[in-house]
Structures are given as C-alpha cells and as structure tokens.
Amino acid sequence: MTAEETLAKIAGEVSVCTKCVLHESRKKSVPGDGPANAEIMFIGEGPGFHENEQGHPFVGASGKFLDQLLAQADVTREEVFIANVVKCRPPGNRDPLPDELATCDMYLEAQIKAINPSIIVTLGRISMSKFFSGVKISAVHGQMQKVGERYVIPMFHPAAALHQSALKPTILADFAKLPDQLKEARAALGKPVVEKVKKKVEEIPDDAPKQLNLF
Ligand code: URA
Ligand code: SF4
C-alpha cells in the first residue's frame, strides 16, 4: 500500500470509529489533511465546532491564525500535514481525556508512520505531552529535539496566542525559525529536499497571456 492509500484507509476507519465516547457527538470526523510526503506534520488538539461541521482541521479562528503562522514559516497548507491527537470533537471543546487520547493514538501513530515527516510540530500542551512529559511549554517552546527517527518542536497552540496577546510575538518568532530548523533536521537525518507542491499546470487557462511562457 502506498502512503496515500494508507492515509485514506485511516481516514475511512476514523469516519466510522466507535472506540471512544467522542464518536457519540461527532458530526464529521477530522482525520487530518495534507500530502503523504509532507516533511512537516502539525499536531493540534482536537476538532472544534467548525472542524466538526466541515471535517477538516483548523478551519475556524485558530485556523486563520495558523495560516498566518505558516506564512511566517514560509510554508503553505498544501505542503504540510495537519492532524490532531483526537479525530472527533470533544463536547464543548473540553480537553480530550486520557483514555480518549490513548485510544485515538493508534490512528495518529499510523499517520506518522505513513508520512514519516522530518519534523513534527506539536501545537499546545496536550499534543506536546505525547512526546514530552514533565516539561513546561513556556520553557521548551520553539526548541527542536530529536525523538526517535525524527525531530519534534513544541509550539504554543494558536488559540492560546489568540486569547493571550502577549504570546503572539513569541509564537510568530517560533514559526519564523522553522525553515532553518527544517534544513538542520534534513541534514541530520540525511533526507533530501522534498520538492514543493506546485500548482497544477492544467490550471493555467489556454488563453493566458503569452508572457506566462517566459517563466
Ligand atoms: N484546534 C485544534 O487543536 N485543532 C483543530 O483542528 C482546530 C482547532
Ligand atoms: Fe475513534 Fe478517535 Fe473518534 Fe474516539 S476520537 S471515536 S478513538 S476516531
């Protein structure tokens, strides 16, 4: 099975999963979006109201801010994979409970294995605690650490920065470090540069100005 097929299979399983209580209030599951060869994978907490309606991660207010943060890191949504530690919305956006995290982790682990990213960026305390325990996000945010076969960078959750404006410059500065951290991670892992996702050539209309051919 290719990595794309594996990710599609996981998404299919998640959409009908009843392994934890979160399926009871699910409208749409949110397995995660992105290419199977993403070099960077972002892991948030869980779907909120809008994500539950639409089935895609970070489409609400924190998603808008995440787009701004991705721009700081010189990456687009199309080239990164964005997932969450739980794939169904916790009622009222409460924190996912330990047993829900433990149950849903098999899907996240399978996604990480299929994608094999060089860098995982955790967004917020809860996804950080999948990789690091007993640390404070205020002490380690933005610092890249080797975990197994890849690097993990804990970052503040975009929603936290939206609510506490004092965090905003910090999270922006952390994201701005990502391009250099990616270079460092690639070199240390001996991984080649993955070609950036390009806009499909077919999207250029036939009657596009001739000058386009110069590029
Ligand atoms: N917050 C998250 O942690 N994940 C989402 O998908 C949306 C908001
Ligand atoms: Fe299954 Fe995860 Fe949804 Fe729980 S949150 S029902 S484990 S997919």
JSON list of C-alpha atoms and ligand atoms in Angstrom, two decimals:
[
{"chain": "A", "resi": 1, "resn": "MET", "atom": "CA", "xyz": [0.00, 0.00, 0.00]},
{"chain": "A", "resi": 2, "resn": "THR", "atom": "CA", "xyz": [1.31, 3.49, -0.81]},
{"chain": "A", "resi": 3, "resn": "ALA", "atom": "CA", "xyz": [1.42, 6.14, 1.93]},
{"chain": "A", "resi": 4, "resn": "GLU", "atom": "CA", "xyz": [-1.54, 7.90, 0.24]},
{"chain": "A", "resi": 5, "resn": "GLU", "atom": "CA", "xyz": [-3.56, 4.69, 0.36]},
{"chain": "A", "resi": 6, "resn": "THR", "atom": "CA", "xyz": [-2.64, 4.14, 3.99]},
{"chain": "A", "resi": 7, "resn": "LEU", "atom": "CA", "xyz": [-3.78, 7.68, 4.89]},
{"chain": "A", "resi": 8, "resn": "ALA", "atom": "CA", "xyz": [-7.05, 7.20, 3.01]},
{"chain": "A", "resi": 9, "resn": "LYS", "atom": "CA", "xyz": [-7.61, 3.90, 4.81]},
{"chain": "A", "resi": 10, "resn": "ILE", "atom": "CA", "xyz": [-7.00, 5.57, 8.19]},
{"chain": "A", "resi": 11, "resn": "ALA", "atom": "CA", "xyz": [-9.44, 8.37, 7.30]},
{"chain": "A", "resi": 12, "resn": "GLY", "atom": "CA", "xyz": [-12.04, 5.76, 6.37]},
{"chain": "A", "resi": 13, "resn": "GLU", "atom": "CA", "xyz": [-11.60, 3.91, 9.64]},
{"chain": "A", "resi": 14, "resn": "VAL", "atom": "CA", "xyz": [-11.76, 7.13, 11.67]},
{"chain": "A", "resi": 15, "resn": "SER", "atom": "CA", "xyz": [-15.03, 8.16, 10.00]},
{"chain": "A", "resi": 16, "resn": "VAL", "atom": "CA", "xyz": [-16.82, 5.09, 11.40]},
{"chain": "A", "resi": 17, "resn": "CYS", "atom": "CA", "xyz": [-14.78, 4.63, 14.58]},
{"chain": "A", "resi": 18, "resn": "THR", "atom": "CA", "xyz": [-16.68, 4.00, 17.80]},
{"chain": "A", "resi": 19, "resn": "LYS", "atom": "CA", "xyz": [-13.69, 3.18, 20.01]},
{"chain": "A", "resi": 20, "resn": "CYS", "atom": "CA", "xyz": [-14.22, 6.10, 22.38]},
{"chain": "A", "resi": 21, "resn": "VAL", "atom": "CA", "xyz": [-17.15, 8.17, 23.62]},
{"chain": "A", "resi": 22, "resn": "LEU", "atom": "CA", "xyz": [-16.25, 11.12, 21.35]},
{"chain": "A", "resi": 23, "resn": "HIS", "atom": "CA", "xyz": [-17.92, 9.38, 18.42]},
{"chain": "A", "resi": 24, "resn": "GLU", "atom": "CA", "xyz": [-21.31, 9.99, 20.06]},
{"chain": "A", "resi": 25, "resn": "SER", "atom": "CA", "xyz": [-21.26, 13.74, 19.42]},
{"chain": "A", "resi": 26, "resn": "ARG", "atom": "CA", "xyz": [-19.36, 13.55, 16.13]},
{"chain": "A", "resi": 27, "resn": "LYS", "atom": "CA", "xyz": [-20.84, 15.21, 13.06]},
{"chain": "A", "resi": 28, "resn": "LYS", "atom": "CA", "xyz": [-17.77, 14.76, 10.89]},
{"chain": "A", "resi": 29, "resn": "SER", "atom": "CA", "xyz": [-14.54, 13.14, 11.93]},
{"chain": "A", "resi": 30, "resn": "VAL", "atom": "CA", "xyz": [-11.40, 15.15, 11.25]},
{"chain": "A", "resi": 31, "resn": "PRO", "atom": "CA", "xyz": [-8.61, 12.72, 10.33]},
{"chain": "A", "resi": 32, "resn": "GLY", "atom": "CA", "xyz": [-6.26, 15.44, 9.08]},
{"chain": "A", "resi": 33, "resn": "ASP", "atom": "CA", "xyz": [-5.27, 16.95, 5.74]},
{"chain": "A", "resi": 34, "resn": "GLY", "atom": "CA", "xyz": [-2.09, 17.10, 3.73]},
{"chain": "A", "resi": 35, "resn": "PRO", "atom": "CA", "xyz": [0.21, 15.30, 1.35]},
{"chain": "A", "resi": 36, "resn": "ALA", "atom": "CA", "xyz": [1.61, 11.87, 2.23]},
{"chain": "A", "resi": 37, "resn": "ASN", "atom": "CA", "xyz": [5.16, 13.10, 1.63]},
{"chain": "A", "resi": 38, "resn": "ALA", "atom": "CA", "xyz": [4.92, 16.13, 3.92]},
{"chain": "A", "resi": 39, "resn": "GLU", "atom": "CA", "xyz": [8.23, 17.00, 5.57]},
{"chain": "A", "resi": 40, "resn": "ILE", "atom": "CA", "xyz": [6.47, 18.80, 8.40]},
{"chain": "A", "resi": 41, "resn": "MET", "atom": "CA", "xyz": [3.48, 17.49, 10.32]},
{"chain": "A", "resi": 42, "resn": "PHE", "atom": "CA", "xyz": [1.50, 19.68, 12.70]},
{"chain": "A", "resi": 43, "resn": "ILE", "atom": "CA", "xyz": [-0.41, 18.04, 15.52]},
{"chain": "A", "resi": 44, "resn": "GLY", "atom": "CA", "xyz": [-3.14, 20.02, 17.24]},
{"chain": "A", "resi": 45, "resn": "GLU", "atom": "CA", "xyz": [-5.52, 19.06, 19.97]},
{"chain": "A", "resi": 46, "resn": "GLY", "atom": "CA", "xyz": [-8.88, 18.16, 18.53]},
{"chain": "A", "resi": 47, "resn": "PRO", "atom": "CA", "xyz": [-11.63, 19.34, 16.23]},
{"chain": "A", "resi": 48, "resn": "GLY", "atom": "CA", "xyz": [-13.63, 22.35, 17.40]},
{"chain": "A", "resi": 49, "resn": "PHE", "atom": "CA", "xyz": [-17.09, 23.47, 16.28]},
{"chain": "A", "resi": 50, "resn": "HIS", "atom": "CA", "xyz": [-16.23, 24.36, 12.67]},
{"chain": "A", "resi": 51, "resn": "GLU", "atom": "CA", "xyz": [-13.92, 21.38, 12.20]},
{"chain": "A", "resi": 52, "resn": "ASN", "atom": "CA", "xyz": [-16.72, 19.05, 13.34]},
{"chain": "A", "resi": 53, "resn": "GLU", "atom": "CA", "xyz": [-19.05, 20.66, 10.79]},
{"chain": "A", "resi": 54, "resn": "GLN", "atom": "CA", "xyz": [-16.60, 20.54, 7.88]},
{"chain": "A", "resi": 55, "resn": "GLY", "atom": "CA", "xyz": [-14.39, 17.52, 8.54]},
{"chain": "A", "resi": 56, "resn": "HIS", "atom": "CA", "xyz": [-11.14, 19.47, 8.09]},
{"chain": "A", "resi": 57, "resn": "PRO", "atom": "CA", "xyz": [-8.60, 20.62, 10.69]},
{"chain": "A", "resi": 58, "resn": "PHE", "atom": "CA", "xyz": [-8.06, 24.25, 11.70]},
{"chain": "A", "resi": 59, "resn": "VAL", "atom": "CA", "xyz": [-10.81, 25.86, 9.65]},
{"chain": "A", "resi": 60, "resn": "GLY", "atom": "CA", "xyz": [-12.06, 28.21, 12.41]},
{"chain": "A", "resi": 61, "resn": "ALA", "atom": "CA", "xyz": [-10.47, 31.26, 14.05]},
{"chain": "A", "resi": 62, "resn": "SER", "atom": "CA", "xyz": [-7.34, 29.43, 15.17]},
{"chain": "A", "resi": 63, "resn": "GLY", "atom": "CA", "xyz": [-7.03, 28.08, 11.62]},
{"chain": "A", "resi": 64, "resn": "LYS", "atom": "CA", "xyz": [-6.93, 31.62, 10.25]},
{"chain": "A", "resi": 65, "resn": "PHE", "atom": "CA", "xyz": [-4.14, 32.42, 12.65]},
{"chain": "A", "resi": 66, "resn": "LEU", "atom": "CA", "xyz": [-2.37, 29.16, 11.81]},
{"chain": "A", "resi": 67, "resn": "ASP", "atom": "CA", "xyz": [-2.33, 30.28, 8.15]},
{"chain": "A", "resi": 68, "resn": "GLN", "atom": "CA", "xyz": [-0.55, 33.45, 9.24]},
{"chain": "A", "resi": 69, "resn": "LEU", "atom": "CA", "xyz": [1.91, 31.38, 11.24]},
{"chain": "A", "resi": 70, "resn": "LEU", "atom": "CA", "xyz": [2.56, 29.04, 8.30]},
{"chain": "A", "resi": 71, "resn": "ALA", "atom": "CA", "xyz": [3.33, 32.11, 6.18]},
{"chain": "A", "resi": 72, "resn": "GLN", "atom": "CA", "xyz": [5.96, 33.09, 8.79]},
{"chain": "A", "resi": 73, "resn": "ALA", "atom": "CA", "xyz": [7.48, 29.65, 8.32]},
{"chain": "A", "resi": 74, "resn": "ASP", "atom": "CA", "xyz": [7.41, 30.08, 4.53]},
{"chain": "A", "resi": 75, "resn": "VAL", "atom": "CA", "xyz": [5.19, 27.02, 4.05]},
{"chain": "A", "resi": 76, "resn": "THR", "atom": "CA", "xyz": [1.68, 26.59, 2.69]},
{"chain": "A", "resi": 77, "resn": "ARG", "atom": "CA", "xyz": [-1.10, 24.31, 3.90]},
{"chain": "A", "resi": 78, "resn": "GLU", "atom": "CA", "xyz": [-0.73, 22.29, 0.70]},
{"chain": "A", "resi": 79, "resn": "GLU", "atom": "CA", "xyz": [2.74, 21.13, 1.62]},
{"chain": "A", "resi": 80, "resn": "VAL", "atom": "CA", "xyz": [2.27, 20.21, 5.30]},
{"chain": "A", "resi": 81, "resn": "PHE", "atom": "CA", "xyz": [0.16, 17.60, 7.02]},
{"chain": "A", "resi": 82, "resn": "ILE", "atom": "CA", "xyz": [-2.15, 18.87, 9.78]},
{"chain": "A", "resi": 83, "resn": "ALA", "atom": "CA", "xyz": [-3.71, 16.44, 12.24]},
{"chain": "A", "resi": 84, "resn": "ASN", "atom": "CA", "xyz": [-4.95, 16.31, 15.81]},
{"chain": "A", "resi": 85, "resn": "VAL", "atom": "CA", "xyz": [-4.44, 13.96, 18.75]},
{"chain": "A", "resi": 86, "resn": "VAL", "atom": "CA", "xyz": [-8.16, 13.14, 18.72]},
{"chain": "A", "resi": 87, "resn": "LYS", "atom": "CA", "xyz": [-10.11, 12.91, 15.49]},
{"chain": "A", "resi": 88, "resn": "CYS", "atom": "CA", "xyz": [-13.60, 13.66, 16.87]},
{"chain": "A", "resi": 89, "resn": "ARG", "atom": "CA", "xyz": [-14.70, 16.83, 18.65]},
{"chain": "A", "resi": 90, "resn": "PRO", "atom": "CA", "xyz": [-14.73, 16.78, 22.44]},
{"chain": "A", "resi": 91, "resn": "PRO", "atom": "CA", "xyz": [-18.13, 18.15, 23.57]},
{"chain": "A", "resi": 92, "resn": "GLY", "atom": "CA", "xyz": [-17.98, 21.89, 24.27]},
{"chain": "A", "resi": 93, "resn": "ASN", "atom": "CA", "xyz": [-14.29, 21.85, 23.23]},
{"chain": "A", "resi": 94, "resn": "ARG", "atom": "CA", "xyz": [-13.25, 20.34, 26.56]},
{"chain": "A", "resi": 95, "resn": "ASP", "atom": "CA", "xyz": [-9.77, 18.83, 26.79]},
{"chain": "A", "resi": 96, "resn": "PRO", "atom": "CA", "xyz": [-9.62, 15.27, 25.49]},
{"chain": "A", "resi": 97, "resn": "LEU", "atom": "CA", "xyz": [-9.49, 12.79, 28.39]},
{"chain": "A", "resi": 98, "resn": "PRO", "atom": "CA", "xyz": [-6.53, 10.45, 28.92]},
{"chain": "A", "resi": 99, "resn": "ASP", "atom": "CA", "xyz": [-8.45, 7.37, 27.78]},
{"chain": "A", "resi": 100, "resn": "GLU", "atom": "CA", "xyz": [-9.63, 9.15, 24.62]},
{"chain": "A", "resi": 101, "resn": "LEU", "atom": "CA", "xyz": [-6.06, 10.21, 23.83]},
{"chain": "A", "resi": 102, "resn": "ALA", "atom": "CA", "xyz": [-4.79, 6.69, 24.43]},
{"chain": "A", "resi": 103, "resn": "THR", "atom": "CA", "xyz": [-7.49, 5.13, 22.25]},
{"chain": "A", "resi": 104, "resn": "CYS", "atom": "CA", "xyz": [-7.16, 7.54, 19.33]},
{"chain": "A", "resi": 105, "resn": "ASP", "atom": "CA", "xyz": [-3.36, 7.42, 19.36]},
{"chain": "A", "resi": 106, "resn": "MET", "atom": "CA", "xyz": [-3.28, 4.34, 17.10]},
{"chain": "A", "resi": 107, "resn": "TYR", "atom": "CA", "xyz": [-4.59, 6.46, 14.21]},
{"chain": "A", "resi": 108, "resn": "LEU", "atom": "CA", "xyz": [-2.08, 9.24, 14.82]},
{"chain": "A", "resi": 109, "resn": "GLU", "atom": "CA", "xyz": [0.76, 6.74, 15.11]},
{"chain": "A", "resi": 110, "resn": "ALA", "atom": "CA", "xyz": [-0.29, 5.11, 11.83]},
{"chain": "A", "resi": 111, "resn": "GLN", "atom": "CA", "xyz": [-0.37, 8.54, 10.16]},
{"chain": "A", "resi": 112, "resn": "ILE", "atom": "CA", "xyz": [3.10, 9.44, 11.46]},
{"chain": "A", "resi": 113, "resn": "LYS", "atom": "CA", "xyz": [4.46, 6.11, 10.25]},
{"chain": "A", "resi": 114, "resn": "ALA", "atom": "CA", "xyz": [2.93, 6.56, 6.77]},
{"chain": "A", "resi": 115, "resn": "ILE", "atom": "CA", "xyz": [4.07, 10.17, 6.37]},
{"chain": "A", "resi": 116, "resn": "ASN", "atom": "CA", "xyz": [7.45, 9.77, 8.10]},
{"chain": "A", "resi": 117, "resn": "PRO", "atom": "CA", "xyz": [7.92, 13.55, 8.50]},
{"chain": "A", "resi": 118, "resn": "SER", "atom": "CA", "xyz": [11.31, 15.03, 9.35]},
{"chain": "A", "resi": 119, "resn": "ILE", "atom": "CA", "xyz": [9.68, 17.40, 11.81]},
{"chain": "A", "resi": 120, "resn": "ILE", "atom": "CA", "xyz": [6.58, 17.16, 13.96]},
{"chain": "A", "resi": 121, "resn": "VAL", "atom": "CA", "xyz": [5.33, 20.46, 15.38]},
{"chain": "A", "resi": 122, "resn": "THR", "atom": "CA", "xyz": [3.05, 19.97, 18.36]},
{"chain": "A", "resi": 123, "resn": "LEU", "atom": "CA", "xyz": [0.51, 22.72, 18.92]},
{"chain": "A", "resi": 124, "resn": "GLY", "atom": "CA", "xyz": [-0.32, 23.18, 22.57]},
{"chain": "A", "resi": 125, "resn": "ARG", "atom": "CA", "xyz": [0.26, 21.31, 25.81]},
{"chain": "A", "resi": 126, "resn": "ILE", "atom": "CA", "xyz": [-1.83, 18.26, 25.03]},
{"chain": "A", "resi": 127, "resn": "SER", "atom": "CA", "xyz": [-0.12, 17.21, 21.84]},
{"chain": "A", "resi": 128, "resn": "MET", "atom": "CA", "xyz": [3.27, 18.15, 23.37]},
{"chain": "A", "resi": 129, "resn": "SER", "atom": "CA", "xyz": [2.64, 15.63, 26.13]},
{"chain": "A", "resi": 130, "resn": "LYS", "atom": "CA", "xyz": [2.51, 12.82, 23.57]},
{"chain": "A", "resi": 131, "resn": "PHE", "atom": "CA", "xyz": [6.27, 13.34, 23.15]},
{"chain": "A", "resi": 132, "resn": "PHE", "atom": "CA", "xyz": [7.49, 15.10, 26.29]},
{"chain": "A", "resi": 133, "resn": "SER", "atom": "CA", "xyz": [6.37, 14.65, 29.84]},
{"chain": "A", "resi": 134, "resn": "GLY", "atom": "CA", "xyz": [7.16, 16.77, 32.85]},
{"chain": "A", "resi": 135, "resn": "VAL", "atom": "CA", "xyz": [8.14, 19.83, 30.82]},
{"chain": "A", "resi": 136, "resn": "LYS", "atom": "CA", "xyz": [6.55, 23.25, 30.69]},
{"chain": "A", "resi": 137, "resn": "ILE", "atom": "CA", "xyz": [5.65, 24.58, 27.27]},
{"chain": "A", "resi": 138, "resn": "SER", "atom": "CA", "xyz": [6.75, 28.05, 28.41]},
{"chain": "A", "resi": 139, "resn": "ALA", "atom": "CA", "xyz": [10.27, 26.64, 28.92]},
{"chain": "A", "resi": 140, "resn": "VAL", "atom": "CA", "xyz": [10.66, 24.50, 25.80]},
{"chain": "A", "resi": 141, "resn": "HIS", "atom": "CA", "xyz": [8.54, 26.13, 23.07]},
{"chain": "A", "resi": 142, "resn": "GLY", "atom": "CA", "xyz": [10.32, 26.52, 19.75]},
{"chain": "A", "resi": 143, "resn": "GLN", "atom": "CA", "xyz": [13.16, 24.17, 20.71]},
{"chain": "A", "resi": 144, "resn": "MET", "atom": "CA", "xyz": [13.71, 21.27, 18.34]},
{"chain": "A", "resi": 145, "resn": "GLN", "atom": "CA", "xyz": [14.50, 17.91, 19.92]},
{"chain": "A", "resi": 146, "resn": "LYS", "atom": "CA", "xyz": [15.26, 14.51, 18.43]},
{"chain": "A", "resi": 147, "resn": "VAL", "atom": "CA", "xyz": [12.61, 11.94, 19.27]},
{"chain": "A", "resi": 148, "resn": "GLY", "atom": "CA", "xyz": [13.27, 8.54, 17.71]},
{"chain": "A", "resi": 149, "resn": "GLU", "atom": "CA", "xyz": [13.66, 8.85, 13.94]},
{"chain": "A", "resi": 150, "resn": "ARG", "atom": "CA", "xyz": [12.61, 12.49, 13.68]},
{"chain": "A", "resi": 151, "resn": "TYR", "atom": "CA", "xyz": [12.56, 15.90, 15.31]},
{"chain": "A", "resi": 152, "resn": "VAL", "atom": "CA", "xyz": [9.77, 17.37, 17.41]},
{"chain": "A", "resi": 153, "resn": "ILE", "atom": "CA", "xyz": [9.23, 21.07, 18.09]},
{"chain": "A", "resi": 154, "resn": "PRO", "atom": "CA", "xyz": [6.68, 22.01, 20.73]},
{"chain": "A", "resi": 155, "resn": "MET", "atom": "CA", "xyz": [4.85, 25.26, 19.98]},
{"chain": "A", "resi": 156, "resn": "PHE", "atom": "CA", "xyz": [2.11, 27.16, 21.73]},
{"chain": "A", "resi": 157, "resn": "HIS", "atom": "CA", "xyz": [-1.40, 26.47, 20.44]},
{"chain": "A", "resi": 158, "resn": "PRO", "atom": "CA", "xyz": [-2.55, 29.20, 18.02]},
{"chain": "A", "resi": 159, "resn": "ALA", "atom": "CA", "xyz": [-5.77, 29.58, 20.05]},
{"chain": "A", "resi": 160, "resn": "ALA", "atom": "CA", "xyz": [-3.71, 30.30, 23.18]},
{"chain": "A", "resi": 161, "resn": "ALA", "atom": "CA", "xyz": [-1.92, 33.09, 21.36]},
{"chain": "A", "resi": 162, "resn": "LEU", "atom": "CA", "xyz": [-5.24, 34.46, 20.13]},
{"chain": "A", "resi": 163, "resn": "HIS", "atom": "CA", "xyz": [-6.54, 34.63, 23.70]},
{"chain": "A", "resi": 164, "resn": "GLN", "atom": "CA", "xyz": [-3.31, 35.85, 25.30]},
{"chain": "A", "resi": 165, "resn": "SER", "atom": "CA", "xyz": [-1.96, 38.54, 23.04]},
{"chain": "A", "resi": 166, "resn": "ALA", "atom": "CA", "xyz": [1.35, 38.59, 24.92]},
{"chain": "A", "resi": 167, "resn": "LEU", "atom": "CA", "xyz": [2.09, 35.17, 23.40]},
{"chain": "A", "resi": 168, "resn": "LYS", "atom": "CA", "xyz": [1.60, 36.35, 19.83]},
{"chain": "A", "resi": 169, "resn": "PRO", "atom": "CA", "xyz": [5.11, 37.68, 19.14]},
{"chain": "A", "resi": 170, "resn": "THR", "atom": "CA", "xyz": [6.57, 34.56, 20.73]},
{"chain": "A", "resi": 171, "resn": "ILE", "atom": "CA", "xyz": [4.63, 32.12, 18.57]},
{"chain": "A", "resi": 172, "resn": "LEU", "atom": "CA", "xyz": [5.35, 34.20, 15.45]},
{"chain": "A", "resi": 173, "resn": "ALA", "atom": "CA", "xyz": [9.07, 34.12, 16.27]},
{"chain": "A", "resi": 174, "resn": "ASP", "atom": "CA", "xyz": [8.96, 30.36, 16.88]},
{"chain": "A", "resi": 175, "resn": "PHE", "atom": "CA", "xyz": [7.35, 29.74, 13.49]},
{"chain": "A", "resi": 176, "resn": "ALA", "atom": "CA", "xyz": [9.89, 32.01, 11.80]},
{"chain": "A", "resi": 177, "resn": "LYS", "atom": "CA", "xyz": [12.64, 29.63, 12.97]},
{"chain": "A", "resi": 178, "resn": "LEU", "atom": "CA", "xyz": [11.08, 26.64, 11.16]},
{"chain": "A", "resi": 179, "resn": "PRO", "atom": "CA", "xyz": [12.85, 26.99, 7.77]},
{"chain": "A", "resi": 180, "resn": "ASP", "atom": "CA", "xyz": [16.28, 26.83, 9.42]},
{"chain": "A", "resi": 181, "resn": "GLN", "atom": "CA", "xyz": [15.17, 24.02, 11.72]},
{"chain": "A", "resi": 182, "resn": "LEU", "atom": "CA", "xyz": [13.94, 22.07, 8.69]},
{"chain": "A", "resi": 183, "resn": "LYS", "atom": "CA", "xyz": [17.33, 22.47, 6.99]},
{"chain": "A", "resi": 184, "resn": "GLU", "atom": "CA", "xyz": [19.02, 21.27, 10.16]},
{"chain": "A", "resi": 185, "resn": "ALA", "atom": "CA", "xyz": [16.68, 18.29, 10.51]},
{"chain": "A", "resi": 186, "resn": "ARG", "atom": "CA", "xyz": [17.10, 17.27, 6.85]},
{"chain": "A", "resi": 187, "resn": "ALA", "atom": "CA", "xyz": [20.88, 17.41, 7.15]},
{"chain": "A", "resi": 188, "resn": "ALA", "atom": "CA", "xyz": [20.94, 15.43, 10.39]},
{"chain": "A", "resi": 189, "resn": "LEU", "atom": "CA", "xyz": [18.53, 12.79, 9.04]},
{"chain": "A", "resi": 190, "resn": "GLY", "atom": "CA", "xyz": [20.27, 12.66, 5.66]},
{"chain": "A", "resi": 191, "resn": "LYS", "atom": "CA", "xyz": [16.98, 13.35, 3.90]},
{"chain": "A", "resi": 192, "resn": "PRO", "atom": "CA", "xyz": [16.77, 15.04, 0.50]},
{"chain": "A", "resi": 193, "resn": "VAL", "atom": "CA", "xyz": [14.71, 18.17, -0.04]},
{"chain": "A", "resi": 194, "resn": "VAL", "atom": "CA", "xyz": [11.12, 17.28, -0.93]},
{"chain": "A", "resi": 195, "resn": "GLU", "atom": "CA", "xyz": [10.03, 19.27, -3.95]},
{"chain": "A", "resi": 196, "resn": "LYS", "atom": "CA", "xyz": [7.45, 21.87, -3.06]},
{"chain": "A", "resi": 197, "resn": "VAL", "atom": "CA", "xyz": [3.91, 21.12, -4.16]},
{"chain": "A", "resi": 198, "resn": "LYS", "atom": "CA", "xyz": [3.42, 23.05, -7.39]},
{"chain": "A", "resi": 199, "resn": "LYS", "atom": "CA", "xyz": [0.19, 24.43, -8.73]},
{"chain": "A", "resi": 200, "resn": "LYS", "atom": "CA", "xyz": [-1.12, 22.13, -11.45]},
{"chain": "A", "resi": 201, "resn": "VAL", "atom": "CA", "xyz": [-0.03, 23.28, -14.89]},
{"chain": "A", "resi": 202, "resn": "GLU", "atom": "CA", "xyz": [-3.52, 22.49, -16.26]},
{"chain": "A", "resi": 203, "resn": "GLU", "atom": "CA", "xyz": [-4.87, 25.30, -14.10]},
{"chain": "A", "resi": 204, "resn": "ILE", "atom": "CA", "xyz": [-3.30, 27.85, -16.44]},
{"chain": "A", "resi": 205, "resn": "PRO", "atom": "CA", "xyz": [-6.02, 28.64, -18.99]},
{"chain": "A", "resi": 206, "resn": "ASP", "atom": "CA", "xyz": [-5.30, 28.29, -22.71]},
{"chain": "A", "resi": 207, "resn": "ASP", "atom": "CA", "xyz": [-5.89, 31.98, -23.29]},
{"chain": "A", "resi": 208, "resn": "ALA", "atom": "CA", "xyz": [-3.41, 33.02, -20.61]},
{"chain": "A", "resi": 209, "resn": "PRO", "atom": "CA", "xyz": [-1.13, 35.86, -21.73]},
{"chain": "A", "resi": 210, "resn": "LYS", "atom": "CA", "xyz": [1.81, 34.69, -23.82]},
{"chain": "A", "resi": 211, "resn": "GLN", "atom": "CA", "xyz": [4.32, 36.17, -21.35]},
{"chain": "A", "resi": 212, "resn": "LEU", "atom": "CA", "xyz": [3.50, 33.33, -18.97]},
{"chain": "A", "resi": 213, "resn": "ASN", "atom": "CA", "xyz": [5.63, 31.09, -21.19]},
{"chain": "A", "resi": 214, "resn": "LEU", "atom": "CA", "xyz": [8.69, 33.05, -20.16]},
{"chain": "A", "resi": 215, "resn": "PHE", "atom": "CA", "xyz": [8.53, 31.71, -16.61]},
{"chain": "B", "resi": 1, "resn": "URA", "atom": "N1", "xyz": [-7.85, 23.44, 17.33]},
{"chain": "B", "resi": 1, "resn": "URA", "atom": "C1", "xyz": [-7.18, 22.26, 17.22]},
{"chain": "B", "resi": 1, "resn": "URA", "atom": "O1", "xyz": [-6.40, 21.91, 18.08]},
{"chain": "B", "resi": 1, "resn": "URA", "atom": "N2", "xyz": [-7.39, 21.53, 16.17]},
{"chain": "B", "resi": 1, "resn": "URA", "atom": "C2", "xyz": [-8.21, 21.87, 15.19]},
{"chain": "B", "resi": 1, "resn": "URA", "atom": "O2", "xyz": [-8.33, 21.12, 14.25]},
{"chain": "B", "resi": 1, "resn": "URA", "atom": "C3", "xyz": [-8.88, 23.10, 15.31]},
{"chain": "B", "resi": 1, "resn": "URA", "atom": "C4", "xyz": [-8.68, 23.86, 16.38]},
{"chain": "B", "resi": 2, "resn": "SF4", "atom": "FE1", "xyz": [-12.36, 6.84, 17.41]},
{"chain": "B", "resi": 2, "resn": "SF4", "atom": "FE2", "xyz": [-10.56, 8.75, 17.87]},
{"chain": "B", "resi": 2, "resn": "SF4", "atom": "FE3", "xyz": [-13.07, 9.41, 17.24]},
{"chain": "B", "resi": 2, "resn": "SF4", "atom": "FE4", "xyz": [-12.51, 8.32, 19.62]},
{"chain": "B", "resi": 2, "resn": "SF4", "atom": "S1", "xyz": [-11.82, 10.32, 18.86]},
{"chain": "B", "resi": 2, "resn": "SF4", "atom": "S2", "xyz": [-14.21, 7.76, 18.25]},
{"chain": "B", "resi": 2, "resn": "SF4", "atom": "S3", "xyz": [-10.87, 6.89, 19.09]},
{"chain": "B", "resi": 2, "resn": "SF4", "atom": "S4", "xyz": [-11.60, 8.34, 15.92]}
]
